[in-house]
PDB file of C-alpha atoms in Angstrom:
ATOM      1  CA  UNK U   1       8.667  30.924 -37.790  1.00 72.00           C
ATOM      2  CA  UNK U   2      12.044  29.233 -37.369  1.00 81.00           C
ATOM      3  CA  UNK U   3      12.249  25.785 -35.881  1.00 83.00           C
ATOM      4  CA  UNK U   4      14.198  25.393 -32.636  1.00 81.00           C
ATOM      5  CA  UNK U   5      17.534  23.630 -32.831  1.00 83.00           C
ATOM      6  CA  UNK U   6      17.318  19.879 -32.195  1.00 81.00           C
ATOM      7  CA  UNK U   7      18.704  18.671 -28.910  1.00 78.00           C
ATOM      8  CA  UNK U   8      21.526  16.142 -29.142  1.00 78.00           C
ATOM      9  CA  UNK U   9      21.506  12.975 -27.089  1.00 78.00           C
ATOM     10  CA  UNK U  10      24.194  12.465 -24.478  1.00 77.00           C
ATOM     11  CA  UNK U  11      24.761   9.090 -26.152  1.00 75.00           C
ATOM     12  CA  UNK U  12      25.406  10.540 -29.606  1.00 74.00           C
ATOM     13  CA  UNK U  13      28.550   9.077 -31.127  1.00 74.00           C
ATOM     14  CA  UNK U  14      28.980   6.428 -28.431  1.00 76.00           C
ATOM     15  CA  UNK U  15      29.181   2.725 -29.135  1.00 74.00           C
ATOM     16  CA  UNK U  16      28.041  -0.190 -26.958  1.00 72.00           C
ATOM     17  CA  UNK U  17      30.962  -2.223 -28.327  1.00 76.00           C
ATOM     18  CA  UNK U  18      33.672   0.338 -27.573  1.00 73.00           C
ATOM     19  CA  UNK U  19      32.776   2.097 -24.295  1.00 65.00           C
ATOM     20  CA  UNK U  20      34.521   5.382 -23.501  1.00 63.00           C
ATOM     21  CA  UNK U  21      37.806   5.142 -21.621  1.00 66.00           C
ATOM     22  CA  UNK U  22      36.552   6.949 -18.504  1.00 59.00           C
ATOM     23  CA  UNK U  23      33.737   4.376 -18.059  1.00 52.00           C
ATOM     24  CA  UNK U  24      36.154   1.485 -17.576  1.00 52.00           C
ATOM     25  CA  UNK U  25      37.171   0.864 -13.970  1.00 53.00           C
ATOM     26  CA  UNK U  26      40.508  -0.579 -12.927  1.00 50.00           C
ATOM     27  CA  UNK U  27      40.409  -4.302 -11.997  1.00 49.00           C
ATOM     28  CA  UNK U  28      41.242  -3.703  -8.317  1.00 49.00           C
ATOM     29  CA  UNK U  29      38.069  -1.629  -7.899  1.00 45.00           C
ATOM     30  CA  UNK U  30      35.972  -4.414  -9.375  1.00 45.00           C
ATOM     31  CA  UNK U  31      37.508  -6.970  -7.025  1.00 42.00           C
ATOM     32  CA  UNK U  32      36.630  -4.912  -3.974  1.00 42.00           C
ATOM     33  CA  UNK U  33      33.008  -4.607  -5.128  1.00 42.00           C
ATOM     34  CA  UNK U  34      32.786  -8.389  -5.589  1.00 43.00           C
ATOM     35  CA  UNK U  35      34.274  -8.927  -2.135  1.00 40.00           C
ATOM     36  CA  UNK U  36      31.675  -6.657  -0.548  1.00 41.00           C
ATOM     37  CA  UNK U  37      28.876  -8.495  -2.352  1.00 42.00           C
ATOM     38  CA  UNK U  38      30.157 -11.845  -1.077  1.00 48.00           C
ATOM     39  CA  UNK U  39      30.549 -10.593   2.479  1.00 45.00           C
ATOM     40  CA  UNK U  40      26.794 -10.362   3.128  1.00 54.00           C
ATOM     41  CA  UNK U  41      24.901 -12.994   1.102  1.00 64.00           C
ATOM     42  CA  UNK U  42      21.966 -12.991   3.557  1.00 70.00           C
ATOM     43  CA  UNK U  43      21.094  -9.389   2.713  1.00 74.00           C
ATOM     44  CA  UNK U  44      21.441  -9.772  -1.042  1.00 85.00           C
ATOM     45  CA  UNK U  45      18.271 -10.489  -2.978  1.00 86.00           C
ATOM     46  CA  UNK U  46      18.203 -12.716  -6.029  1.00 89.00           C
ATOM     47  CA  UNK U  47      15.420 -12.853  -8.571  1.00 90.00           C
ATOM     48  CA  UNK U  48      14.178 -16.412  -9.175  1.00 88.00           C
ATOM     49  CA  UNK U  49      11.316 -17.968 -11.138  1.00 89.00           C
ATOM     50  CA  UNK U  50       9.155 -20.743  -9.740  1.00 88.00           C
ATOM     51  CA  UNK U  51       5.829 -22.181 -10.744  1.00 92.00           C
ATOM     52  CA  UNK U  52       2.973 -21.608  -8.294  1.00 93.00           C
ATOM     53  CA  UNK U  53      -0.688 -22.515  -8.428  1.00 96.00           C
ATOM     54  CA  UNK U  54      -2.869 -19.637  -9.627  1.00 97.00           C
ATOM     55  CA  UNK U  55      -4.952 -19.787  -6.430  1.00 97.00           C
ATOM     56  CA  UNK U  56      -1.752 -19.436  -4.356  1.00 95.00           C
ATOM     57  CA  UNK U  57      -0.663 -16.405  -6.382  1.00 96.00           C
ATOM     58  CA  UNK U  58      -4.105 -14.817  -5.997  1.00 97.00           C
ATOM     59  CA  UNK U  59      -4.057 -15.372  -2.221  1.00 97.00           C
ATOM     60  CA  UNK U  60      -0.516 -13.976  -2.027  1.00 96.00           C
ATOM     61  CA  UNK U  61      -1.394 -10.798  -3.913  1.00 96.00           C
ATOM     62  CA  UNK U  62      -4.631 -10.354  -1.929  1.00 96.00           C
ATOM     63  CA  UNK U  63      -2.696 -10.672   1.337  1.00 95.00           C
ATOM     64  CA  UNK U  64      -0.017  -8.245   0.144  1.00 94.00           C
ATOM     65  CA  UNK U  65      -2.643  -5.644  -0.730  1.00 95.00           C
ATOM     66  CA  UNK U  66      -4.601  -6.156   2.497  1.00 94.00           C
ATOM     67  CA  UNK U  67      -1.448  -5.822   4.625  1.00 93.00           C
ATOM     68  CA  UNK U  68       0.074  -2.909   2.692  1.00 90.00           C
ATOM     69  CA  UNK U  69      -1.074  -0.303   5.251  1.00 89.00           C
ATOM     70  CA  UNK U  70      -0.441  -2.456   8.345  1.00 92.00           C
ATOM     71  CA  UNK U  71       2.634  -1.371  10.332  1.00 92.00           C
ATOM     72  CA  UNK U  72       5.101  -4.196  10.923  1.00 91.00           C
ATOM     73  CA  UNK U  73       3.577  -6.450   8.262  1.00 91.00           C
ATOM     74  CA  UNK U  74       5.611  -7.679   5.285  1.00 89.00           C
ATOM     75  CA  UNK U  75       5.874  -4.898   2.703  1.00 89.00           C
ATOM     76  CA  UNK U  76       4.854  -6.816  -0.401  1.00 93.00           C
ATOM     77  CA  UNK U  77       4.569 -10.190  -2.127  1.00 95.00           C
ATOM     78  CA  UNK U  78       8.337 -10.797  -2.118  1.00 93.00           C
ATOM     79  CA  UNK U  79       8.588 -10.181   1.628  1.00 93.00           C
ATOM     80  CA  UNK U  80       5.577 -12.443   2.257  1.00 95.00           C
ATOM     81  CA  UNK U  81       7.105 -15.249   0.186  1.00 94.00           C
ATOM     82  CA  UNK U  82      10.503 -14.839   1.856  1.00 94.00           C
ATOM     83  CA  UNK U  83       8.993 -14.965   5.364  1.00 93.00           C
ATOM     84  CA  UNK U  84       6.907 -18.040   4.501  1.00 94.00           C
ATOM     85  CA  UNK U  85       9.863 -19.889   2.975  1.00 95.00           C
ATOM     86  CA  UNK U  86      12.129 -19.102   5.938  1.00 95.00           C
ATOM     87  CA  UNK U  87       9.476 -20.391   8.352  1.00 96.00           C
ATOM     88  CA  UNK U  88       8.931 -23.561   6.307  1.00 97.00           C
ATOM     89  CA  UNK U  89      12.683 -24.197   5.974  1.00 97.00           C
ATOM     90  CA  UNK U  90      12.992 -23.992   9.761  1.00 97.00           C
ATOM     91  CA  UNK U  91      10.237 -26.606  10.058  1.00 97.00           C
ATOM     92  CA  UNK U  92      12.011 -28.845   7.508  1.00 97.00           C
ATOM     93  CA  UNK U  93      15.355 -28.490   9.330  1.00 97.00           C
ATOM     94  CA  UNK U  94      13.755 -29.491  12.626  1.00 97.00           C
ATOM     95  CA  UNK U  95      11.843 -32.397  11.112  1.00 97.00           C
ATOM     96  CA  UNK U  96      14.453 -33.909   8.794  1.00 95.00           C
ATOM     97  CA  UNK U  97      17.870 -32.605   9.896  1.00 95.00           C
ATOM     98  CA  UNK U  98      17.752 -32.314  13.721  1.00 95.00           C
ATOM     99  CA  UNK U  99      17.504 -28.517  13.461  1.00 94.00           C
ATOM    100  CA  UNK U 100      20.876 -28.192  11.723  1.00 96.00           C
ATOM    101  CA  UNK U 101      21.294 -26.366   8.412  1.00 95.00           C
ATOM    102  CA  UNK U 102      21.099 -28.581   5.356  1.00 95.00           C
ATOM    103  CA  UNK U 103      24.489 -29.374   3.762  1.00 94.00           C
ATOM    104  CA  UNK U 104      25.668 -27.181   0.907  1.00 94.00           C
ATOM    105  CA  UNK U 105      24.649 -28.614  -2.454  1.00 92.00           C
ATOM    106  CA  UNK U 106      27.443 -29.954  -4.652  1.00 92.00           C
ATOM    107  CA  UNK U 107      26.194 -28.423  -7.893  1.00 91.00           C
ATOM    108  CA  UNK U 108      23.068 -27.456  -9.763  1.00 90.00           C
ATOM    109  CA  UNK U 109      19.882 -29.325  -8.927  1.00 86.00           C
ATOM    110  CA  UNK U 110      18.966 -32.185 -11.251  1.00 84.00           C
ATOM    111  CA  UNK U 111      16.430 -31.244 -13.904  1.00 85.00           C
ATOM    112  CA  UNK U 112      13.505 -33.337 -14.985  1.00 85.00           C
ATOM    113  CA  UNK U 113      10.950 -35.436 -13.154  1.00 85.00           C
ATOM    114  CA  UNK U 114      11.633 -36.385  -9.548  1.00 78.00           C
ATOM    115  CA  UNK U 115      12.527 -39.960  -8.715  1.00 76.00           C
ATOM    116  CA  UNK U 116       9.805 -41.454  -6.523  1.00 72.00           C
TER     117      UNK U 116
END
């Protein structure tokens, strides 16, 4: 019995260092994409890493699972965290900044232990 012919990958002969010519986009197209991304920063999501207590994470995941079938409830852990942070930021603005938005930071946050 003859073996079937091996299938060739669509990536055969390509190089990650030298992409094919048709894959490169002209610079003006890239600029318009960046402009669109900057136009609506509120809708854009950004992945971040923060340390949380294990009990907080457990409660978060339990709530996300319990609310998964509830209409109008946050859709998952990320939505729950986002809603909680927005609510807490509003409380902080009212308490410490007369309800106004906090000023834009001047650079990256300082690393290391907090000054008390």
